[in-house]
Short mmCIF file of C-alpha atoms in Angstrom, two decimals:
data_model
loop_
_atom_site.label_atom_id
_atom_site.label_comp_id
_atom_site.label_asym_id
_atom_site.label_seq_id
_atom_site.Cartn_x
_atom_site.Cartn_y
_atom_site.Cartn_z
CA ARG A 1 -7.06 9.63 5.84
CA THR A 2 -7.89 6.19 7.19
CA ASP A 3 -7.26 4.57 10.53
CA LYS A 4 -4.14 2.98 9.02
CA ARG A 5 -2.44 5.71 7.00
CA GLU A 6 -2.71 8.94 5.06
CA VAL A 7 -2.81 8.86 1.27
CA VAL A 8 -2.36 11.82 -1.07
CA ALA A 9 -4.09 11.49 -4.44
CA ALA A 10 -2.36 12.69 -7.57
CA ARG A 11 -5.50 14.52 -8.66
CA ALA A 12 -7.95 15.48 -5.95
CA VAL A 13 -9.21 19.02 -6.55
CA LYS A 14 -11.51 20.57 -9.14
CA VAL A 15 -12.02 24.29 -8.70
CA VAL A 16 -15.55 25.34 -9.64
CA LYS A 17 -16.08 29.04 -10.24
CA ALA A 18 -19.86 28.66 -10.33
CA PHE A 19 -22.24 25.72 -10.21
CA ARG A 20 -24.23 25.19 -13.37
CA LYS A 21 -28.01 24.97 -13.22
CA ARG A 22 -27.83 22.55 -16.15
CA TYR A 23 -24.93 20.11 -15.90
CA THR A 24 -23.77 16.75 -17.21
CA LEU A 25 -22.32 13.73 -15.45
CA VAL A 26 -21.00 10.45 -16.84
CA HIS A 27 -21.73 7.06 -15.30
CA VAL A 28 -19.28 4.17 -15.81
CA THR A 29 -19.14 0.85 -14.03
CA ASP A 30 -17.57 -2.61 -13.88
CA ALA A 31 -14.05 -1.95 -15.13
CA HIS A 32 -12.89 -5.32 -13.73
CA ILE A 33 -9.25 -4.21 -13.98
CA THR A 34 -6.74 -7.11 -13.94
CA LYS A 35 -9.30 -9.78 -14.71
CA ASP A 36 -6.90 -10.65 -17.53
CA TRP A 37 -3.23 -9.71 -17.91
CA ALA A 38 -0.71 -9.57 -20.74
CA GLY A 39 3.05 -9.33 -20.07
CA ASP A 40 4.95 -9.08 -16.83
CA LEU A 41 3.94 -7.28 -13.65
CA GLU A 42 5.88 -4.06 -14.23
CA THR A 43 5.50 -3.41 -17.96
CA GLY A 44 2.36 -5.41 -18.83
CA HIS A 45 -1.28 -4.39 -18.67
CA ASP A 46 -4.84 -5.64 -18.65
CA PRO A 47 -6.07 -5.61 -22.28
CA CYS A 48 -9.39 -4.02 -21.21
CA MET A 49 -7.47 -0.92 -20.12
CA LYS A 50 -7.32 0.03 -23.80
CA GLN A 51 -11.12 0.28 -23.96
CA ILE A 52 -11.13 2.31 -20.74
CA GLU A 53 -8.46 4.63 -22.15
CA GLN A 54 -10.71 5.29 -25.15
CA ILE A 55 -13.67 6.00 -22.86
CA VAL A 56 -11.55 8.47 -20.88
CA ARG A 57 -10.48 10.28 -24.06
CA THR A 58 -14.09 10.44 -25.28
CA VAL A 59 -15.42 11.68 -21.93
CA ASN A 60 -12.74 14.39 -21.80
CA ILE A 61 -14.08 15.76 -25.09
CA ILE A 62 -17.70 15.61 -23.90
CA GLY A 63 -16.63 17.61 -20.85
CA PRO A 64 -18.94 16.55 -17.96
CA GLU A 65 -18.76 18.11 -14.53
CA PHE A 66 -17.94 14.78 -12.91
CA VAL A 67 -17.72 11.01 -13.51
CA ILE A 68 -18.99 8.23 -11.20
CA HIS A 69 -17.83 4.59 -11.31
CA THR A 70 -20.20 2.25 -9.46
CA GLY A 71 -18.16 -0.74 -8.41
CA ASP A 72 -16.18 -3.77 -9.54
CA ALA A 73 -13.26 -1.52 -10.31
CA ILE A 74 -10.78 -4.34 -9.83
CA MET A 75 -11.00 -8.12 -9.91
CA ASP A 76 -10.33 -10.48 -7.03
CA SER A 77 -8.46 -12.85 -9.36
CA THR A 78 -6.18 -12.52 -12.38
CA ARG A 79 -5.79 -14.77 -15.44
CA PRO A 80 -3.14 -15.96 -15.91
CA ALA A 81 -1.80 -15.68 -12.37
CA VAL A 82 0.89 -12.98 -12.15
CA ALA A 83 3.59 -13.15 -9.47
CA GLY A 84 3.45 -10.05 -7.26
CA MET A 85 -0.03 -8.97 -8.37
CA ASP A 86 -1.32 -7.63 -5.07
CA VAL A 87 -4.16 -5.28 -4.15
CA LYS A 88 -1.91 -2.21 -4.30
CA ARG A 89 -0.93 -3.00 -7.90
CA LYS A 90 -4.55 -3.61 -8.87
CA TRP A 91 -5.71 -0.21 -7.60
CA GLU A 92 -2.72 1.48 -9.26
CA CYS A 93 -3.88 -0.06 -12.53
CA PHE A 94 -7.45 1.16 -12.02
CA TYR A 95 -6.46 4.75 -11.30
CA GLU A 96 -3.20 5.34 -13.18
CA GLY A 97 -3.03 2.52 -15.73
CA ALA A 98 -0.07 0.32 -16.69
CA GLY A 99 2.15 -0.59 -19.61
CA GLY A 100 1.76 2.85 -21.20
CA VAL A 101 -2.06 2.69 -21.10
CA ARG A 102 -3.83 5.45 -19.11
CA THR A 103 -6.97 4.79 -17.07
CA PHE A 104 -9.23 6.93 -14.88
CA HIS A 105 -6.70 9.46 -13.64
CA GLY A 106 -6.53 10.54 -17.27
CA LEU A 107 -9.93 12.18 -16.78
CA ARG A 108 -10.11 15.98 -16.70
CA ALA A 109 -13.33 15.85 -14.70
CA ALA A 110 -13.81 15.12 -11.00
CA PHE A 111 -13.97 11.35 -10.41
CA PHE A 112 -15.84 9.39 -7.73
CA ALA A 113 -15.98 5.63 -7.13
CA THR A 114 -18.15 3.26 -5.11
CA ALA A 115 -17.35 -0.31 -4.03
CA GLY A 116 -18.47 -3.51 -5.77
CA ASN A 117 -18.48 -7.17 -4.83
CA HIS A 118 -15.14 -7.83 -6.61
CA ASP A 119 -13.29 -4.86 -5.07
CA TYR A 120 -11.67 -6.86 -2.29
CA PHE A 121 -8.54 -8.92 -2.80
CA GLN A 122 -7.59 -11.62 -0.29
CA ALA A 123 -8.79 -9.50 2.62
CA SER A 124 -9.83 -10.61 6.09
CA ASN A 125 -11.20 -7.12 6.78
CA LYS A 126 -12.72 -6.05 3.46
CA ALA A 127 -13.99 -2.67 4.61
CA ALA A 128 -10.57 -1.69 5.99
CA GLN A 129 -8.82 -2.76 2.79
CA TYR A 130 -11.14 -0.71 0.59
CA ALA A 131 -10.75 2.33 2.84
CA GLU A 132 -6.97 2.03 2.79
CA TYR A 133 -6.76 2.34 -1.00
CA ASN A 134 -9.85 4.39 -1.82
CA GLY A 135 -11.12 6.30 1.17
CA LEU A 136 -14.74 6.24 2.30
CA ARG A 137 -17.13 3.49 1.24
CA THR A 138 -20.10 5.69 2.17
CA PHE A 139 -20.20 9.38 1.31
CA GLY A 140 -22.19 12.23 -0.14
CA PHE A 141 -21.26 15.32 -2.13
CA ALA A 142 -23.16 18.33 -3.38
CA TYR A 143 -22.97 19.93 -6.80
CA GLY A 144 -25.03 23.09 -6.68
CA THR A 145 -28.53 21.92 -5.73
CA GLY A 146 -27.71 18.29 -6.60
CA ARG A 147 -27.03 15.73 -3.86
CA PHE A 148 -25.10 12.60 -4.84
CA MET A 149 -24.67 9.74 -2.38
CA ALA A 150 -22.75 6.45 -2.43
CA VAL A 151 -23.03 3.22 -0.45
CA ASP A 152 -21.19 -0.11 -0.46
CA ASP A 153 -23.87 -2.75 -0.96
CA SER A 154 -21.40 -5.63 -1.18
CA LEU A 155 -21.10 -5.62 2.62
CA ALA A 156 -24.82 -5.31 3.22
CA LYS A 157 -24.64 -6.25 6.90
CA ASP A 158 -23.65 -2.67 7.74
CA MET A 159 -26.18 -1.04 5.40
CA PRO A 160 -28.25 0.46 8.27
CA ALA A 161 -25.12 2.24 9.52
CA GLN A 162 -24.37 3.46 6.01
CA ILE A 163 -27.90 4.83 5.60
CA LYS A 164 -27.39 6.80 8.82
CA VAL A 165 -24.30 8.39 7.23
CA LEU A 166 -26.35 9.45 4.19
CA ASP A 167 -29.17 10.76 6.37
CA ALA A 168 -26.63 12.86 8.26
CA PHE A 169 -25.21 14.16 4.97
CA LEU A 170 -28.65 15.26 3.74
CA LYS A 171 -29.38 16.88 7.07
CA GLN A 172 -26.16 18.88 6.89
CA ALA A 173 -26.20 19.71 3.16
CA GLY A 174 -29.97 20.09 2.87
CA PRO A 175 -32.19 18.11 0.47
CA GLY A 176 -31.40 20.25 -2.56
CA GLU A 177 -33.45 19.94 -5.73
CA PHE A 178 -32.03 16.68 -7.08
CA ARG A 179 -31.03 13.55 -5.17
CA ALA A 180 -29.18 10.52 -6.57
CA LEU A 181 -27.89 7.27 -5.05
CA CYS A 182 -24.87 5.42 -6.46
CA HIS A 183 -24.18 1.79 -5.63
CA HIS A 184 -23.19 -1.46 -7.35
CA GLN A 185 -25.93 -4.10 -7.30
CA PRO A 186 -29.37 -2.89 -8.48
CA MET A 187 -31.18 -5.65 -6.61
CA ASN A 188 -29.79 -4.22 -3.35
CA THR A 189 -31.27 -0.74 -3.69
CA ASP A 190 -32.58 0.38 -0.31
CA ARG A 191 -36.22 1.08 -1.24
CA GLY A 192 -36.92 2.70 2.11
CA PHE A 193 -34.17 5.29 1.65
CA MET A 194 -35.15 5.78 -2.00
CA THR A 195 -38.79 6.49 -1.12
CA ALA A 196 -38.21 8.49 2.06
CA ASN A 197 -35.84 10.90 0.32
CA GLN A 198 -37.74 11.03 -2.99
CA LEU A 199 -34.68 10.15 -5.04
CA GLN A 200 -34.90 11.09 -8.69
CA LEU A 201 -32.03 8.81 -9.75
CA VAL A 202 -30.33 5.55 -8.75
CA MET A 203 -27.21 4.44 -10.67
CA SER A 204 -25.68 0.97 -10.48
CA GLY A 205 -23.86 -1.71 -12.48
CA HIS A 206 -23.20 -5.40 -11.74
CA ILE A 207 -25.56 -6.94 -14.33
CA HIS A 208 -23.43 -5.90 -17.35
CA ARG A 209 -26.27 -4.53 -19.43
CA ASN A 210 -28.04 -1.22 -20.00
CA SER A 211 -31.34 -0.87 -18.19
CA ASP A 212 -33.77 1.99 -17.54
CA LEU A 213 -36.54 1.31 -15.00
CA GLN A 214 -38.95 3.80 -13.48
CA PHE A 215 -40.08 3.28 -9.87
CA GLY A 216 -42.54 6.05 -9.07
CA ARG A 217 -40.52 9.26 -9.32
CA THR A 218 -37.17 7.39 -9.26
CA LEU A 219 -35.32 6.40 -12.45
CA ARG A 220 -33.08 3.39 -11.78
CA LEU A 221 -30.29 3.04 -14.33
CA THR A 222 -27.70 0.35 -14.88
CA THR A 223 -24.92 0.80 -17.39
CA LYS A 224 -23.13 -1.93 -19.31
CA ASN A 225 -19.54 -2.76 -18.36
CA CYS A 226 -16.79 -0.36 -19.34
CA GLY A 227 -14.15 -3.09 -18.90
CA ARG A 228 -13.73 -6.90 -19.19
CA PRO A 229 -12.41 -8.79 -22.25
CA VAL A 230 -13.44 -7.81 -25.77
CA ARG A 231 -15.67 -10.90 -25.98
CA ASP A 232 -17.78 -9.35 -23.21
CA ASN A 233 -18.42 -6.24 -25.34
CA PRO A 234 -16.92 -3.56 -23.04
CA GLY A 235 -16.48 0.16 -23.70
CA TRP A 236 -19.79 1.54 -22.37
CA PHE A 237 -20.62 4.75 -20.54
CA ARG A 238 -23.77 6.75 -19.85
CA VAL A 239 -24.22 10.51 -20.23
CA ILE A 240 -26.84 12.12 -17.99
CA THR A 241 -27.80 15.80 -18.09
CA ILE A 242 -29.63 17.33 -15.13
CA GLU A 243 -31.32 20.70 -14.81
CA GLY A 244 -32.66 21.69 -11.42
CA SER A 245 -34.83 18.80 -10.23
CA LYS A 246 -35.14 17.03 -13.59
CA ILE A 247 -33.19 14.64 -15.81
CA VAL A 248 -33.08 16.40 -19.17
CA SER A 249 -31.37 13.62 -21.14
CA ASN A 250 -29.98 10.16 -20.50
CA VAL A 251 -28.20 7.96 -23.03
CA ALA A 252 -25.95 4.89 -22.82
CA LEU A 253 -23.20 4.79 -25.44
CA GLN A 254 -20.25 2.71 -26.57
CA TYR A 255 -17.15 4.75 -27.38
CA GLY A 256 -16.59 3.01 -30.73
CA ASP A 257 -15.16 -0.23 -32.13
CA ASN A 258 -13.53 -2.54 -29.57
CA LYS A 259 -11.59 -4.66 -32.04
CA THR A 260 -9.88 -1.75 -33.78
CA LEU A 261 -9.98 0.64 -30.78
CA THR A 262 -11.55 3.26 -33.04
CA PRO A 263 -13.49 5.97 -31.13
CA LEU A 264 -16.49 7.81 -32.55
CA LEU A 265 -15.50 11.14 -31.01
CA THR A 266 -11.99 12.47 -31.53
CA LEU A 267 -10.00 15.65 -30.91
CA ASP A 268 -6.93 16.51 -32.99
CA TYR A 269 -4.58 19.48 -32.70
CA GLU A 270 -2.77 21.03 -35.65
CA SER A 271 0.33 21.78 -33.55
CA ALA A 272 1.77 20.22 -30.42
CA ASN A 273 -0.43 21.31 -27.51
CA ASP A 274 2.45 21.67 -25.07
CA GLY A 275 2.77 25.36 -24.25
CA ALA A 276 5.26 26.26 -26.98
CA ALA A 277 2.91 27.60 -29.68
CA THR A 278 1.26 31.01 -30.07
CA ARG A 279 -1.33 29.65 -32.52
CA ASN A 280 -3.18 26.35 -32.73
CA ARG A 281 -6.21 24.75 -34.31
CA ALA A 282 -8.30 21.91 -32.91
CA THR A 283 -10.70 19.71 -34.87
CA ILE A 284 -13.43 17.66 -33.20
CA THR A 285 -14.85 14.84 -35.31
CA ASN A 286 -18.17 13.42 -34.14
CA GLY A 287 -19.24 10.02 -35.45
CA PHE A 288 -22.16 9.66 -33.02
CA ASP A 289 -25.77 10.04 -34.19
CA MET A 290 -26.24 12.76 -31.59
CA ALA A 291 -24.94 16.29 -31.15
CA TRP A 292 -22.65 17.36 -28.32
CA PRO A 293 -23.53 20.93 -27.34
CA GLU A 294 -20.53 21.62 -25.07
CA CYS A 295 -17.46 19.68 -26.13
CA LYS A 296 -14.36 20.77 -24.25
CA VAL A 297 -11.05 21.76 -25.84
CA ARG A 298 -8.06 22.65 -23.69
CA PHE A 299 -5.37 24.75 -25.34
CA VAL A 300 -1.97 24.91 -23.60
CA MET A 301 -0.20 27.93 -25.07
CA LYS A 302 2.89 30.05 -24.60
CA PRO A 303 2.25 32.71 -21.90
CA GLY A 304 0.24 35.64 -23.24
CA ALA A 305 -3.25 36.77 -24.24
CA TYR A 306 -5.20 34.96 -26.97
CA ALA A 307 -8.25 35.27 -29.19
CA VAL A 308 -10.45 32.22 -29.80
CA THR A 309 -12.77 31.62 -32.75
CA GLY A 310 -15.26 28.77 -33.15
CA GLY A 311 -15.98 28.30 -29.44
CA THR A 312 -16.70 30.00 -26.13
CA VAL A 313 -13.90 30.50 -23.62
CA GLU A 314 -14.93 28.91 -20.32
CA GLN A 315 -11.77 29.43 -18.28
CA ILE A 316 -8.31 30.96 -18.56
CA ILE A 317 -5.42 29.88 -16.35
CA LYS A 318 -2.38 32.16 -16.55
CA GLY A 319 0.86 30.53 -15.44
CA ASP A 320 4.55 31.37 -15.62
CA LYS A 321 5.24 28.65 -18.17
CA ALA A 322 1.94 28.41 -20.04
CA ALA A 323 -1.47 29.95 -20.62
CA VAL A 324 -4.33 27.45 -20.50
CA TYR A 325 -7.57 28.21 -22.34
CA ASP A 326 -10.57 25.91 -21.79
CA VAL A 327 -13.05 26.32 -24.64
CA ARG A 328 -16.56 24.89 -25.10
CA VAL A 329 -17.45 23.93 -28.67
CA PRO A 330 -20.82 22.72 -30.05
CA VAL A 331 -20.57 19.79 -32.48
CA ALA A 332 -23.49 18.55 -34.57
CA ALA A 333 -24.26 14.86 -35.08
CA LYS A 334 -22.02 13.16 -37.66
CA ALA A 335 -20.10 16.39 -38.17
CA LYS A 336 -16.87 18.26 -37.48
CA ALA A 337 -16.17 21.45 -35.58
CA VAL A 338 -13.02 23.56 -35.72
CA VAL A 339 -11.78 26.02 -33.09
CA THR A 340 -8.69 28.20 -33.42
CA ILE A 341 -6.60 30.18 -30.97
CA GLN A 342 -3.96 32.80 -31.73
CA ALA A 343 -2.05 35.51 -29.91
CA LYS A 344 -3.71 38.92 -29.79
#
């Protein structure tokens, strides 16, 4: 809800049975949706959406608990100019996609976004425009003992008020074991808030390159752009695993080849995964030089009870029209893993 209207998101709830002590998040940034455009307004798309679609597919296989995008989701101009390209259309493209290409609402993980300096389109009141299409510019959420907070550093004049919001969040939620700040421009990190709250992690974008800098106990990370034209080498994301108060692993990756749209991590089903089958087989192919210990496979089967081999069942959803089995599967570096499901 904003002061102007109420908006209902297509995907807004992730039910968590239990918080994990060790969990993974994915950081993406700088999608710059609608910087370029191909085709007409209704059936065309931004070419960089194809790289983002591949990131989404890859991240769905990795299976993080949540994904955070730190600003410059859209672009305040479009080349070439497209008649009717307004702010509403731009945010639709960021969340839902366009021209048959899926973007961030294709994720199967919870998704959070912060504001960047390009996320305002012909607006006299920038804060109100962002709130109308995205909700809060400043917020915090807890995952188990983790505390994750977001600010809008592109309108820095109200930063003291935003910091008060985060202070209130930490007071209500408690400090937890792990504290992270998410914002867009790394040069605008509030050092006072970072030090006072002993943040372990700061995530940002803006500079379009991967960077790891240690400031005392705080690791400040920037991740290279997930979007923009192919010449700008898009397609990047960062996988961060946290356990308790510590960062266990942190790696920035590119999904695959931008020119051929070939991903390094793929998931293929033997039969249509649409709720009609009573048996199926999924193959994960990993071209990365690193292992993925908990890849996620979702089987959508005909209603009934099933046995799974090759993975560990994480969740079962029994519906009238389908039975959904979420399975975690370890995959070694440069290897394949196969998981099967069949009726008992």
